[in-house]
């Protein structure tokens, strides 16, 4: 059995006033409201998305 590594992220800043692509990235990560938490697989694609909007999210 292989256990997938996961990463938890929390939206700590509102994407209002940000670029449209950054808002789309927030939605793509499954984050909706402030302080919402999403648990995703730790892949290079997800890491890149987190890096793109690092000023909006916190990694738990």
Coordinates of C-alpha atoms in Angstrom, one line a residue:
X1 CA 0.0 0.0 0.0
X2 CA 1.4 3.3 -1.0
X3 CA 0.4 6.3 1.1
X4 CA 0.0 9.5 -0.9
X5 CA 1.5 12.6 0.6
X6 CA -1.0 15.3 1.2
X7 CA -0.8 19.0 1.9
X8 CA -3.3 21.2 3.7
X9 CA -3.8 24.7 2.7
X10 CA -6.0 27.5 4.2
X11 CA -7.2 30.7 2.5
X12 CA -6.2 33.5 4.7
X13 CA -6.6 36.5 2.4
X14 CA -9.4 37.5 0.1
X15 CA -8.7 37.1 -3.6
X16 CA -10.9 40.3 -4.3
X17 CA -8.7 42.8 -6.1
X18 CA -6.3 40.2 -7.3
X19 CA -5.6 39.1 -10.9
X20 CA -8.2 36.9 -12.5
X21 CA -5.8 34.1 -12.9
X22 CA -5.0 34.1 -9.2
X23 CA -8.7 33.9 -8.4
X24 CA -9.0 31.0 -10.7
X25 CA -6.1 29.3 -9.0
X26 CA -7.7 29.7 -5.6
X27 CA -10.9 28.1 -7.0
X28 CA -8.9 25.4 -8.6
X29 CA -7.4 24.4 -5.3
X30 CA -10.9 24.0 -3.9
X31 CA -10.9 27.1 -1.7
X32 CA -14.1 29.1 -1.5
X33 CA -14.4 31.3 1.6
X34 CA -11.9 32.8 3.9
X35 CA -10.3 30.3 6.3
X36 CA -11.5 27.4 4.3
X37 CA -9.1 24.4 4.3
X38 CA -8.4 22.1 1.5
X39 CA -6.4 18.9 1.6
X40 CA -4.7 17.9 -1.7
X41 CA -2.2 15.5 -3.0
X42 CA 1.4 16.8 -2.8
X43 CA 2.2 17.0 -6.5
X44 CA 4.5 19.4 -8.4
X45 CA 1.4 20.9 -10.1
X46 CA -0.3 21.7 -6.7
X47 CA 3.0 23.0 -5.3
X48 CA 3.2 25.4 -8.3
X49 CA -0.3 26.6 -7.7
X50 CA 0.4 27.2 -4.0
X51 CA 3.6 29.1 -5.0
X52 CA 1.6 31.3 -7.4
X53 CA -0.8 32.4 -4.7
X54 CA 1.5 32.1 -1.7
X55 CA 0.4 35.6 -0.5
X56 CA -3.2 34.4 -0.1
X57 CA -2.8 31.0 1.5
X58 CA -1.1 29.3 4.5
X59 CA 0.2 25.8 4.4
X60 CA -0.9 23.9 7.5

